[in-house]
Amino acid sequence: MARKTDIPPSYYGEPRKFDPGFRGPIHNRGCTDVVCCVVFVIFILGYIALGTVAWIHGDPRKVVYPTDSHGQFCGQQGTPNANKAILFYFNILQCANPAVLINLQCPTTQLCVSKCPDRFATYLDMQYNYRYNKSYWEYYRQFCKPGFDNPRKSVAQVLRDEDCPSMIVPSRPFLQRCFPDFITRNGTLTVANKTVFKDGLGKTRSVIDLRDAANGITSLLDAKEVGMKIFEDYANSWYWILIGLVITMVVSLAFILLLRFTAGVLLWLIIFGVIAVVGYGIWHCYWEFSTLRGKPHGDGDVTISDIGFQTDFRVYLQLSQTWLIFMICLSVIEAVIIIILIFLRRRVRIAIALLKEGSRAIGYIMSTLFYPIITFVLLAICIAYWAVTAVFLASSGDAVYKVMSTPDKCVYANLTCDPETFSQTNVTKVCPGSQCTFAFYGGESLYHRYIFVLQLCNLLVFLWLVNFTIALGQCTLAGAFASYYWALRKPQDIPSCPLFSSFSRAVRYHTGSLAFGSLILAVVQMFRIVLEYLDHKLKGAHNAFARFLICCLKCCFWCLEHFIKFMNRNAYIMIAIYGKNFCTSAKDAFFLLMRNVVRVAVLDKVTDFLLFLGKVLISGSVGVLAFFFFTRKIPVIQEEVPSLNYYWVPLLTVIFGSYLIAHGFFNVYAMCVDTLFLCFLVDLEVNSGSAARPFYMSSTLRQILDKKNSKRRKDKRERGR
């Protein structure tokens, strides 16, 4: 009878014979989760049909161009409004807030114009000056209805027929709409250096009235000004940003390849490098803090709350409190890193062995480093299709007009109306001053009533496709790296084109399994989005229990999503190796990990932590280099530095872009390590190191775990004895 050590339980807990001819992922496999594959294909066809219907009914011009009171687009080529791309409000005082303006719900006539007014004027003033100078009317008529050319018409009749505005105020375009040109001078709000103006109805109004009518526009205009400066900075520094990202790509590639030879040295350099960088940051923050504190009558004692929000962020760098906050944050980060390293120092050696093995695997299968480009292209297609479909769905329908009335108690307010017959109805008599104004696009058909549901379907299928694309990449990479691990003689036994073979197997046999796992994750993400929406709506509510319940549900679904991502990742590795369906692979992976929970918690997570340190070091090093460059602290190339409004714009772009690029390279590397780790666990359970069932792990791992493979000659000698 064979001993238990000779025939160990397999990775799924059932006794089975080891296949001595096993040389990597199983090639003779069948299709898995066929039903889910069929459902996935049907949903894709339905998604294409949804996009087609949205394309037929939608019109993106309704989103791109502002729409006047008659439902005509401003700035649309081939129309009378081709050169009139800005929306002008006859009486902005009737508008309550910016949201009303942006949603085109302001109860006043809206007209497409080529430019916003640049001066104060009233219709009465224009009539008076017109007798002496015809140019007054030529300027004022730009803001009247097209075709109106009777400057002598009485003010009462003009306002009744809505031919011209009673007044115009200096404005500038924002979101393709004319808003008052607010400027604060010495703490006083002004428009064109004036604090009062005439409203054209015989009253003198304060600029405060304009501000109340357009509450919040000043901050939005400031935001636009900051946005324009940021755009200028990108235009001036894009070349150097691109150079920084290319440097990151080269450094990341070199980093991964060097791990094959000097993993131990590089890892310790990463650890001490990060500690040194954070330490330098702490010292620099302390130096800035002490310098500002030591200034007599300076800004050292001024707090952030004293100055409030400033669009020029360099102001905050002149405050000692800012550098104190930076120093505290960096000190906490430094302490956390050191404490983690102290507790995990004994496991660093094992992590180094896994990283060396992963680097060696990538060295033999270099094509895996470029697979993220395929994933990026597929994700870009999914995002573009979803965005276009969402825009066409949102712009589906015909123009809907509603009664807009200045009096709050009008019984006809917000009711639909027809602008062509509105003047003949009884509404204008019951509610004087009411208007039949364009409100939005919609309809009463079955299609228009279910546009919101179609938008939800669009979002769900989009999440499904995105997760499927990521799953396909994980399964493909896992199959390629598993081919490396299960090659007894490396690299002789590694099959040719392992990445392409793995991709073909995943698409041909396991589309249904990948779609199944992706659907589960997409449904959970959909629930999270709904919860975020409900939480946003309940922010102003006073029901504490409801908000607490939403918060708990958000936390639970966040944990569930991350657990499903972890299980899916390992299930895809098992699918790539053994070709089983999703549920079986997920179960096998789960129990395998549970039987080795200590190794999972230590080895896998230590590796993830070290890879994270590598990302931080690469992005941080490139960020420091960019900082010295954009702040002109490198004397050799000072003259090459472009002129910038905010040096932190290209700096943050380089840091964030560098981290994403490093993350892309290290994602492949992390998938490699996870795959090798799972194969390593299977190898330990299935094989015994005998001549019939040798270990497939590297000699370094065997030495660390004190495992050996028996030699065939030695076995023969023992048998001869």
XYZ file of N, CA and C in Angstrom, residues 67-72 108-110 145 160-162 398-404 415-428 434-440:
123
model
N -29.271 75.969 -25.768
C -30.517 76.069 -26.527
C -31.295 77.288 -26.062
N -31.791 78.076 -27.032
C -32.517 79.292 -26.689
C -33.965 78.970 -26.339
N -34.770 80.015 -26.153
C -36.153 79.822 -25.712
C -37.013 79.135 -26.757
N -36.536 79.086 -28.004
C -37.311 78.459 -29.081
C -36.767 77.083 -29.436
N -35.845 76.550 -28.605
C -35.315 75.223 -28.856
C -34.275 75.169 -29.952
N -33.707 76.308 -30.347
C -32.686 76.352 -31.389
C -31.298 76.327 -30.756
N -37.087 83.732 -18.111
C -36.870 84.921 -18.930
C -36.483 84.482 -20.323
N -36.675 85.348 -21.298
C -36.343 85.007 -22.681
C -34.840 84.768 -22.819
N -34.504 83.726 -23.562
C -33.103 83.358 -23.775
C -32.813 83.418 -25.271
N -34.435 90.287 -30.409
C -34.832 89.162 -31.234
C -34.473 89.415 -32.691
N -43.589 93.852 -23.485
C -44.751 92.969 -23.598
C -44.517 91.901 -24.654
N -43.972 92.320 -25.802
C -43.734 91.389 -26.912
C -42.389 90.677 -26.811
N -41.614 91.013 -25.785
C -40.306 90.401 -25.561
C -39.402 90.562 -26.769
N -37.762 65.087 -28.070
C -38.083 66.370 -28.687
C -38.030 67.470 -27.641
N -37.996 68.690 -28.126
C -37.955 69.842 -27.220
C -39.261 69.932 -26.434
N -39.154 70.062 -25.115
C -40.308 70.206 -24.226
C -40.291 71.623 -23.661
N -41.426 72.312 -23.784
C -41.545 73.687 -23.297
C -42.440 73.698 -22.064
N -42.079 74.552 -21.100
C -42.863 74.671 -19.878
C -43.131 76.135 -19.572
N -44.205 76.345 -18.823
C -44.577 77.701 -18.421
C -43.654 78.141 -17.294
N -42.947 79.237 -17.518
C -42.079 79.819 -16.499
C -42.682 81.149 -16.070
N -46.071 73.730 -16.158
C -46.882 72.907 -17.050
C -46.349 73.035 -18.474
N -46.505 71.971 -19.251
C -46.032 72.003 -20.631
C -46.889 72.963 -21.449
N -46.270 73.533 -22.482
C -46.977 74.501 -23.316
C -46.435 74.438 -24.733
N -47.112 75.106 -25.644
C -46.710 75.198 -27.049
C -46.353 76.645 -27.338
N -45.108 76.951 -27.685
C -44.715 78.355 -27.876
C -45.451 79.039 -29.025
N -45.922 78.258 -30.015
C -46.596 78.865 -31.158
C -47.997 79.355 -30.811
N -48.654 78.677 -29.870
C -50.030 79.065 -29.508
C -50.116 79.637 -28.103
N -48.960 79.848 -27.457
C -48.971 80.287 -26.065
C -49.617 81.655 -25.905
N -49.352 82.558 -26.838
C -49.897 83.922 -26.722
C -51.412 83.949 -26.849
N -52.005 82.890 -27.418
C -53.449 82.855 -27.603
C -54.165 82.186 -26.429
N -53.403 81.656 -25.469
C -54.015 80.972 -24.330
C -54.348 81.967 -23.227
N -54.972 81.449 -22.185
C -55.386 82.271 -21.047
C -54.281 82.398 -19.991
N -53.140 81.762 -20.228
C -52.079 81.730 -19.219
C -51.517 83.119 -18.982
N -51.288 83.881 -20.057
C -50.678 85.207 -19.909
C -51.578 86.168 -19.141
N -45.643 85.619 -17.554
C -45.221 84.228 -17.721
C -44.696 84.003 -19.137
N -43.870 82.989 -19.284
C -43.225 82.690 -20.569
C -43.370 81.210 -20.876
N -43.436 80.904 -22.150
C -43.384 79.511 -22.601
C -41.947 79.256 -23.050
N -41.150 78.670 -22.173
C -39.705 78.572 -22.375
C -39.284 77.126 -22.541
N -38.295 76.939 -23.388
C -37.723 75.609 -23.558
C -37.175 75.107 -22.220
N -37.492 73.840 -21.878
C -37.075 73.283 -20.588
C -36.043 72.173 -20.746
N -36.382 71.138 -21.537
C -35.465 70.012 -21.719
C -35.940 69.199 -22.908
